[in-house]
Short mmCIF file of C-alpha atoms in Angstrom, two decimals:
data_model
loop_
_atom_site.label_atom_id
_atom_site.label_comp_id
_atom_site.label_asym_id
_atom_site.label_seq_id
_atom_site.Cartn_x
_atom_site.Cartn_y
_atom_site.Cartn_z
CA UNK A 1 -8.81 -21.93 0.56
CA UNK A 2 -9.84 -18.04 -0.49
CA UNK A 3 -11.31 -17.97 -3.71
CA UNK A 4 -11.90 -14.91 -5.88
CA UNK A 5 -14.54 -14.98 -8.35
CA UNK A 6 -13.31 -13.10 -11.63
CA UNK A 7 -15.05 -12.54 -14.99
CA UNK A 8 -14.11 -13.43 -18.67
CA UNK A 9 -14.39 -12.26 -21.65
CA UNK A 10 -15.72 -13.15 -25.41
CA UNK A 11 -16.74 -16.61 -25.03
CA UNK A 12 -14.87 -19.02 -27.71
CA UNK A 13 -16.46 -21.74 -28.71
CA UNK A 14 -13.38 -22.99 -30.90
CA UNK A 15 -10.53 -22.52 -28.27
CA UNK A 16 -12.73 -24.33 -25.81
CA UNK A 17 -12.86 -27.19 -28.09
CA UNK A 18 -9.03 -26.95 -28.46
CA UNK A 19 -8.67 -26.60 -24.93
CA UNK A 20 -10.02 -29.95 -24.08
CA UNK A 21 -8.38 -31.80 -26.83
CA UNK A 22 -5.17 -30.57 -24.82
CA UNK A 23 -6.44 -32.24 -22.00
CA UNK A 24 -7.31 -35.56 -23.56
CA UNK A 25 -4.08 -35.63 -25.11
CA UNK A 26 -2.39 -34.47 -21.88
CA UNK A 27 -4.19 -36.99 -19.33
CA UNK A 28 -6.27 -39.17 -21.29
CA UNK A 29 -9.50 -37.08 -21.63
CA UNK A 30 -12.79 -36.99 -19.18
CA UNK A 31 -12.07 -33.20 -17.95
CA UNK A 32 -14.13 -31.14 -21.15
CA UNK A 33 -13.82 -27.40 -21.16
CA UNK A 34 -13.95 -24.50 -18.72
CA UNK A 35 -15.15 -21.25 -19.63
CA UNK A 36 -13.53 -19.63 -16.78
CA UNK A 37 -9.71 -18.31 -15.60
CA UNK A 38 -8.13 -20.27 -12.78
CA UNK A 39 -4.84 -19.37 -10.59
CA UNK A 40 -3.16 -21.10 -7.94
CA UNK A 41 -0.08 -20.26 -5.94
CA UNK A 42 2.12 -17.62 -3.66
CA UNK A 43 -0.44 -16.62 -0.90
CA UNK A 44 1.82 -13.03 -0.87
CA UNK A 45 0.88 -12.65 -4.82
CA UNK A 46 -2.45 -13.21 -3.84
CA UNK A 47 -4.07 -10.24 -3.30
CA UNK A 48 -2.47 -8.64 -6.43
CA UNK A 49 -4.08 -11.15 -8.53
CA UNK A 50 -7.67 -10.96 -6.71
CA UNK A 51 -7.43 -6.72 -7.39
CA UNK A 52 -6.69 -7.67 -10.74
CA UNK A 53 -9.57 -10.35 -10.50
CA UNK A 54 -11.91 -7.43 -9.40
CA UNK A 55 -11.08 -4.64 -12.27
CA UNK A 56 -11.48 -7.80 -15.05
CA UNK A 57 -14.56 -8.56 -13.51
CA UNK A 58 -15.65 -4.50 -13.52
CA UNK A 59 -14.90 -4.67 -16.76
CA UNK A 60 -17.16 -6.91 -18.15
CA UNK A 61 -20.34 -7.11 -15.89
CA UNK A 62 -22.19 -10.54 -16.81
CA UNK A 63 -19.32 -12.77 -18.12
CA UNK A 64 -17.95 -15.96 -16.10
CA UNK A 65 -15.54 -15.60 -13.14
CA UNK A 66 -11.94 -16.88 -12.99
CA UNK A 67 -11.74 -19.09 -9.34
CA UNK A 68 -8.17 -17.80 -7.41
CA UNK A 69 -6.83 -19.84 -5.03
CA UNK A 70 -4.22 -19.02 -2.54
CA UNK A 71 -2.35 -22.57 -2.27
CA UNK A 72 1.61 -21.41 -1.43
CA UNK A 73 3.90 -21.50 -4.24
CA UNK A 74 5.28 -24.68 -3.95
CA UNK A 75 2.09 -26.71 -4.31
CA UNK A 76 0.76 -23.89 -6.89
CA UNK A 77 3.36 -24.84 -9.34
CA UNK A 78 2.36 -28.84 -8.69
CA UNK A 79 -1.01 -28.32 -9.39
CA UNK A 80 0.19 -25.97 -12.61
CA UNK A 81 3.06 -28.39 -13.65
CA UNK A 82 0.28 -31.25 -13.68
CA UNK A 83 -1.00 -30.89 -17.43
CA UNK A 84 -2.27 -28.85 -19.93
CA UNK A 85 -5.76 -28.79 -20.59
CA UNK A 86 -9.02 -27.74 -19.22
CA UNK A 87 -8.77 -29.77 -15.84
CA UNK A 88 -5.16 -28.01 -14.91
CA UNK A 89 -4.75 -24.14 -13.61
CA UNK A 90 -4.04 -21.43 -15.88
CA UNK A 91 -1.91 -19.35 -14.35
CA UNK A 92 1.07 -19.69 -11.25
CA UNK A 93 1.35 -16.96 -9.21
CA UNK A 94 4.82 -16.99 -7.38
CA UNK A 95 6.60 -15.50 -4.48
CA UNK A 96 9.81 -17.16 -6.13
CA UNK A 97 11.27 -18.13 -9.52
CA UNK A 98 10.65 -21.16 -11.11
CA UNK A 99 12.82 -24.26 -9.84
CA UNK A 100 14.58 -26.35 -12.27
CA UNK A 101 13.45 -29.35 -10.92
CA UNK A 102 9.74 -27.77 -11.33
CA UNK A 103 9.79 -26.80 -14.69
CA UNK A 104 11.33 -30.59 -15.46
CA UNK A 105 8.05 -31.93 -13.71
CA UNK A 106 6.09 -29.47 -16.45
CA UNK A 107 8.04 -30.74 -19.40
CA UNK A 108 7.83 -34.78 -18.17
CA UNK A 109 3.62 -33.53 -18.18
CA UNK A 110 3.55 -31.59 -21.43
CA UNK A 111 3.65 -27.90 -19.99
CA UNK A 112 6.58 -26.82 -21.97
CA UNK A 113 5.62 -23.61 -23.40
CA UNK A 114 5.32 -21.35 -20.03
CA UNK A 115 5.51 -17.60 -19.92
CA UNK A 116 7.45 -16.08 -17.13
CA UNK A 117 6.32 -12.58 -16.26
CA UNK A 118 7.77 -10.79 -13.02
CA UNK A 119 5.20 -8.54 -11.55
CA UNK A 120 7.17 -6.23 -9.17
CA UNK A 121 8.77 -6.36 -6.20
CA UNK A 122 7.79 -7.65 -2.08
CA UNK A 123 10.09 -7.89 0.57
CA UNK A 124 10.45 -10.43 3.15
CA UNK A 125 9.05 -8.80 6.59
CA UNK A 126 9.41 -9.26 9.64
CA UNK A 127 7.41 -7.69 12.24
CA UNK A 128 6.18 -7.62 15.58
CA UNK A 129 3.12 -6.06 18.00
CA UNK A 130 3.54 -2.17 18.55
CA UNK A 131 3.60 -3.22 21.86
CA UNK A 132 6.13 -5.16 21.60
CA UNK A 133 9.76 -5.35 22.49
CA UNK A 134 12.04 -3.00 20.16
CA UNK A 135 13.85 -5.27 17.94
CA UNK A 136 17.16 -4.55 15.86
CA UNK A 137 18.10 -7.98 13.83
CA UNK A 138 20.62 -9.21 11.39
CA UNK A 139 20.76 -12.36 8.45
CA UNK A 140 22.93 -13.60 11.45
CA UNK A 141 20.98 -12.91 14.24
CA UNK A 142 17.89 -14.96 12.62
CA UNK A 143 20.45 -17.58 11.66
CA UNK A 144 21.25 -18.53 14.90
CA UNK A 145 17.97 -17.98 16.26
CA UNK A 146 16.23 -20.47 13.60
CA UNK A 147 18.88 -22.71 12.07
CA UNK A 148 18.59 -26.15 12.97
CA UNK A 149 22.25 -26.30 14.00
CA UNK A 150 23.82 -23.09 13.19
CA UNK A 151 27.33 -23.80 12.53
CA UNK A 152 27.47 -27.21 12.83
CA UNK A 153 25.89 -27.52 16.02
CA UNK A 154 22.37 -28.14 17.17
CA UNK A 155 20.41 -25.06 18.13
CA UNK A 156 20.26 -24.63 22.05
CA UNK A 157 19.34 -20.62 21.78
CA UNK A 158 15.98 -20.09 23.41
CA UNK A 159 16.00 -16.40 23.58
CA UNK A 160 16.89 -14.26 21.78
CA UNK A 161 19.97 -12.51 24.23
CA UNK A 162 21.04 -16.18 23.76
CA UNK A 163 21.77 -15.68 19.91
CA UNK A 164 23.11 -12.26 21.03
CA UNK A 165 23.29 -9.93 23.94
CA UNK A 166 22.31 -7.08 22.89
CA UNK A 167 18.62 -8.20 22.23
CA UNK A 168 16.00 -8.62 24.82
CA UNK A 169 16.13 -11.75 26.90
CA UNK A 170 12.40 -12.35 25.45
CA UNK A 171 11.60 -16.47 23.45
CA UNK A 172 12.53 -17.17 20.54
CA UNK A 173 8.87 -17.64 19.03
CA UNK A 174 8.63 -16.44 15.54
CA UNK A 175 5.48 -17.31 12.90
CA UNK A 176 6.43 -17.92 9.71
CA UNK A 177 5.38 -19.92 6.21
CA UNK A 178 5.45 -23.59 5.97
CA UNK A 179 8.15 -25.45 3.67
CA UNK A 180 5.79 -25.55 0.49
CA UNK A 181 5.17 -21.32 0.59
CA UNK A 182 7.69 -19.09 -1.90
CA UNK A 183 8.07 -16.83 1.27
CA UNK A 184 9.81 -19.55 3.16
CA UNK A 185 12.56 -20.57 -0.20
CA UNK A 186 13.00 -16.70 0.05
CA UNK A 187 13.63 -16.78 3.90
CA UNK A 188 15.68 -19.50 3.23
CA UNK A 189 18.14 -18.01 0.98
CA UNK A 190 18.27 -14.81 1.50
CA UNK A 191 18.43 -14.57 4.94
CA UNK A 192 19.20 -17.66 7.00
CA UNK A 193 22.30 -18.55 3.92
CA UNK A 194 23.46 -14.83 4.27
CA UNK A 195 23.64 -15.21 8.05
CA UNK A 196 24.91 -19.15 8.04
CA UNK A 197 28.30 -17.54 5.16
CA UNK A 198 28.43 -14.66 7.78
CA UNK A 199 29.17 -17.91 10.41
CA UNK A 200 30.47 -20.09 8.09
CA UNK A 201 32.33 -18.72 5.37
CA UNK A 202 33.08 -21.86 3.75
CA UNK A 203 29.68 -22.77 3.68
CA UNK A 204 29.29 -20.43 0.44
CA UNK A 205 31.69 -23.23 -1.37
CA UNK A 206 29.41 -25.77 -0.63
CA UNK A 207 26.34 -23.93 -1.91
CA UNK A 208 26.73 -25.68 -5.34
CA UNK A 209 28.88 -28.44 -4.40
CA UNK A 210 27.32 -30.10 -2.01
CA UNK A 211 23.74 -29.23 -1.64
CA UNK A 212 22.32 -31.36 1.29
CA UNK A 213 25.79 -30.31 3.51
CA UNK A 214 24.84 -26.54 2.49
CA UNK A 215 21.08 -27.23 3.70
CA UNK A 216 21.93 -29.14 6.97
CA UNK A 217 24.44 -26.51 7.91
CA UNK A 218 22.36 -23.48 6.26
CA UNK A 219 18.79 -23.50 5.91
CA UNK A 220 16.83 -26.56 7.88
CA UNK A 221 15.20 -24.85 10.10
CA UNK A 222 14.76 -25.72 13.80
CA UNK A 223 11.49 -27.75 14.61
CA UNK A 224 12.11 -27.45 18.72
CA UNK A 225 8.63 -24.87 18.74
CA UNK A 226 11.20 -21.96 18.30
CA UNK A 227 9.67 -21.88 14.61
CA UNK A 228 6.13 -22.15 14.39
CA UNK A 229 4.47 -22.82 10.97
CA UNK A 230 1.62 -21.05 10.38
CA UNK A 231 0.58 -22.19 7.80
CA UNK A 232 -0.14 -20.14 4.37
CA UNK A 233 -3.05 -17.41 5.43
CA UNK A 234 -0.47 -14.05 6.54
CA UNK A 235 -4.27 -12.61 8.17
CA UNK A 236 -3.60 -15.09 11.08
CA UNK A 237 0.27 -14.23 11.91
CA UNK A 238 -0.83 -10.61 12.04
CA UNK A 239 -3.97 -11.79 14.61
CA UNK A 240 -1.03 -13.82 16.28
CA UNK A 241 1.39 -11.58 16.36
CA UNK A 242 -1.29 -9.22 18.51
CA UNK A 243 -2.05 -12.08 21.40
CA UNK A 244 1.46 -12.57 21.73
CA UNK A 245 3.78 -9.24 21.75
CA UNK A 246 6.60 -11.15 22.10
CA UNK A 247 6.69 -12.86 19.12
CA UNK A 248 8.42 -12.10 15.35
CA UNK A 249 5.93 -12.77 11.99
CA UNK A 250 7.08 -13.13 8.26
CA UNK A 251 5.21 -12.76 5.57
CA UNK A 252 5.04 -10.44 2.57
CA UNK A 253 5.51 -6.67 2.93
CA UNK A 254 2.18 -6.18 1.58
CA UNK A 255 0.88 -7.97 4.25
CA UNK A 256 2.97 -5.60 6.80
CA UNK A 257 2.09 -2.62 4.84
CA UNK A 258 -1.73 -3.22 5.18
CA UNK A 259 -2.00 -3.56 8.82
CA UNK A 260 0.34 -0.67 10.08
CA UNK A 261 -2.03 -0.05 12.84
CA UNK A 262 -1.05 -3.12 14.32
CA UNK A 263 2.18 -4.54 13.49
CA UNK A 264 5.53 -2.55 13.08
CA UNK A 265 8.60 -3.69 10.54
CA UNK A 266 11.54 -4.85 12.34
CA UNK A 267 15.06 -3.75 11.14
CA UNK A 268 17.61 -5.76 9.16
CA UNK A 269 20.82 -4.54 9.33
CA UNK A 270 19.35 -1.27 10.66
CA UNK A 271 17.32 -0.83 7.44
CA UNK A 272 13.45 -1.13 8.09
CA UNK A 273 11.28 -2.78 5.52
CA UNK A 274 9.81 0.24 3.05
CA UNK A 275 8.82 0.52 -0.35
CA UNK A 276 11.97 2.68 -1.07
CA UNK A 277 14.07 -0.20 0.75
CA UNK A 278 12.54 -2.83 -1.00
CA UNK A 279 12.46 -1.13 -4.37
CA UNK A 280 16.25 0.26 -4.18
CA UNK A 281 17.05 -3.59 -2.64
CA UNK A 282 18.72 -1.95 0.29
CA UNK A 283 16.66 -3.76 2.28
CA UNK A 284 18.01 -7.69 2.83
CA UNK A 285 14.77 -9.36 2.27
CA UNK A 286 14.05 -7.51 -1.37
CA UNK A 287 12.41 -10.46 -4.07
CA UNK A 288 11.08 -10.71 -7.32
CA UNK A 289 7.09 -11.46 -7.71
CA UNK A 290 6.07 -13.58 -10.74
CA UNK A 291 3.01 -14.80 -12.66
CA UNK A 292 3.76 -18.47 -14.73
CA UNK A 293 1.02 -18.48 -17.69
CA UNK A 294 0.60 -21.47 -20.21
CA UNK A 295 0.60 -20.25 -23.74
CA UNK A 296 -1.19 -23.20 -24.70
CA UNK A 297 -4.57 -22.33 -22.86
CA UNK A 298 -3.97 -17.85 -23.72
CA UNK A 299 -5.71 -19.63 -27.08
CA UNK A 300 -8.20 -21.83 -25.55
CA UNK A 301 -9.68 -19.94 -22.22
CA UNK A 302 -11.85 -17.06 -22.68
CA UNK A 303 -10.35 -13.84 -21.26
CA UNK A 304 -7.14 -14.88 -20.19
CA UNK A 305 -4.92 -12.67 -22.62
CA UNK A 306 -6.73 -9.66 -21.59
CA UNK A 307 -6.49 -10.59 -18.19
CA UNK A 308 -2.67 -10.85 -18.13
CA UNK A 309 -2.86 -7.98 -20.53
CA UNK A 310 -4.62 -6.03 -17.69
CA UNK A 311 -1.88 -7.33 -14.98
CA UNK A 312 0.95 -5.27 -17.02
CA UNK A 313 -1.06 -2.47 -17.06
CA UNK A 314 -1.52 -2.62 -13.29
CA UNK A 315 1.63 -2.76 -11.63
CA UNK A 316 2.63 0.36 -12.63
CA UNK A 317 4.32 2.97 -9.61
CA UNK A 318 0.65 4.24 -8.27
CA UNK A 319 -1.32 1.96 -9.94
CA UNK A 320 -3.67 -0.25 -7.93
CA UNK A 321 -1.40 -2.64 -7.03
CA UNK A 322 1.22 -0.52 -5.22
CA UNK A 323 -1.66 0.96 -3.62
CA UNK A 324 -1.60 -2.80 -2.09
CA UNK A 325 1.66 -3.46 -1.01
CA UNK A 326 3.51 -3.97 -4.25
CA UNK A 327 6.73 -2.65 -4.92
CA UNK A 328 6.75 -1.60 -8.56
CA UNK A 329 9.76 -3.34 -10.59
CA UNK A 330 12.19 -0.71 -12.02
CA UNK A 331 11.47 0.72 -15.14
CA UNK A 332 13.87 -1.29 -17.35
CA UNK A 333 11.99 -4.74 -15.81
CA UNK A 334 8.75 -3.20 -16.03
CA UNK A 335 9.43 -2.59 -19.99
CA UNK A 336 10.63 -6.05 -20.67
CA UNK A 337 7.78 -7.75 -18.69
CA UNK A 338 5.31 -5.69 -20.53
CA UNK A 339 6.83 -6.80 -23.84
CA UNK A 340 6.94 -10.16 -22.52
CA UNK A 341 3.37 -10.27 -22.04
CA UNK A 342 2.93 -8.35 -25.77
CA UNK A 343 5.24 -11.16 -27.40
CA UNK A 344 4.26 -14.17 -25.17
CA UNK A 345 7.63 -14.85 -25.48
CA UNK A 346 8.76 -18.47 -23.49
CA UNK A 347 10.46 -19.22 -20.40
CA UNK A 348 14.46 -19.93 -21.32
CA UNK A 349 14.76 -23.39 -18.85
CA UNK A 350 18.19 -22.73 -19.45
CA UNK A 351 17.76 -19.77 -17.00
CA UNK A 352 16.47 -21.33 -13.94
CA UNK A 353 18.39 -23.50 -10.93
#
């Protein structure tokens, strides 16, 4: 996994001590301090966090590193959920909110008091080769083309004039995240369930009613080879996506934006994947970015409240971090992450589904 070496601040000899008290009384003791940030999670938030990792580390020459590691949101928030304490990850980043059934697996292991702070903007992209075929698509389109049995039926499409004929009579071969990565929840919901309601009308009914129907019929995706998981590094669908022209790659628009020389955005409902798309969320695939911070350890690890301090002060429109690929938040969400961040003020469970 990519790690990022970062750099903290005024050591604190108290708060360490603290720190691993929360870990004995979290999981029984043995894991002692640490004297440096960690993060886990979204391999789209990523490189956000490792230019944020870089300017901490600028500015402090000398002090310890925070470790980064790009693990895919899902098993991010298991290896955050796990405890509180020295031997458990500071920090979440996340392509997607919080589950319900996540933060309950925090709460059964003691992480209770969790700060939620949305970061900006991404979109879901798709893209292909410049060489490739020109490709026009629709939440429908990629429903049929990737449902497992789009609706009702099992998926027999295996090009793509097969899910509809005015596309190119090219395979259905498309790289995308596995099942643990945020990108693939967000793929998931806001694309394959607005194209399987586009199908399926009722199928919106049975979104809250009857979860496991509204998966089946919804979002399970084919496993025929028409999908192909490639796993959480975005680097090798872009490689991929060059050896094979024909093919479609998702990942984060950051990822898209960055290699431009390569890869081009493909269309969704005629709208092409731009920071004004994404940031106006004309464009289908538009999500919220988070960061998931334990206010426990903001008293116990050296650095960390300037570092998420420093985060807020980076996403602004032309900061550093659009610069990357990130779409800034509007103002009004920028304002009450930043005071988020000032307050620490908690995650509402309440909120989340």
């Amino acid at each position: 996994m990519p790690r990022v070496p970062l750099i903290l601040l005024i050591p604190l000899t108290l708060p360490l001590l603290a720190v691993a008290a929360c870990e004995d009384q979290a999981s029984g003791g043995g894991a002692g301090s640490r004297d440096h940030i960690t993060v886990v999670g979204s391999s789209t938030v990523y490189p956000f966090t490792t230019i944020v990792a870089e300017q901490f580390v600028n500015s402090a020459p000398g002090i310890k590193a925070p470790v980064i590691e790009s693990t895919g949101t899902g098993p991010g928030m298991k290896l955050f959920c796990a405890g509180v304490g020295a031997g458990h990850p500071d920090i979440a980043d996340a392509s997607r909110r919080m589950k319900a059934s996540e933060y309950a697996v925090c709460a059964a292991n003691g992480v209770r008091d969790i700060i939620e702070i949305q970061i900006g903007l991404d979109g879901i992209a798709f893209a292909q080769a410049k060489n490739g075929p020109t490709m026009q698509l629709t939440p429908t389109d990629l429903y049929k083309a990737l449902a497992a049995a789009p609706g009702g039926h099992p998926n027999t499409a295996r090009t793509w004039a097969d899910v509809n004929p005015a596309l190119p009579a090219t395979p259905i071969e498309v790289y995308g995240p596995p099942a643990t990565s945020g990108t693939r929840d967000a793929l998931t919901e806001l694309i394959l369930g607005k194209g399987c309601e586009s199908v399926t009308p009722q199928a919106a009914a049975m979104k809250d009613g009857d979860k496991d129907d509204y998966a089946a019929l919804c979002t399970r995706i084919r496993e025929d080879g028409a999908y192909i998981d490639a796993g959480e590094n975005d680097n090798l669908i872009v490689q991929k996506l060059q050896s094979n022209p024909n093919a479609i790659g998702i990942f984060g628009y950051s990822y898209l934006e960055e290699n431009r020389d390569h890869v081009t955005g493909v269309p969704l409902n005629g709208i092409a994947p731009t920071y004004a798309t994404i940031a106006d969320n004309a464009y289908p695939g538009s999500r919220p970015l988070f960061l998931y911070v334990k206010k426990a350890h903001l008293g116990a690890i050296p650095g960390l409240p300037d570092f998420v301090k420093l985060y807020a002060r980076l996403w602004r429109p032309g900061g550093p971090l659009t610069a990357k690929g990130l779409i800034a938040a509007p103002p009004a969400v920028r304002l009450q992450a930043t005071a988020i961040v000032a307050n620490r003020t908690l995650l509402d469970p309440k909120a989340l589904h």
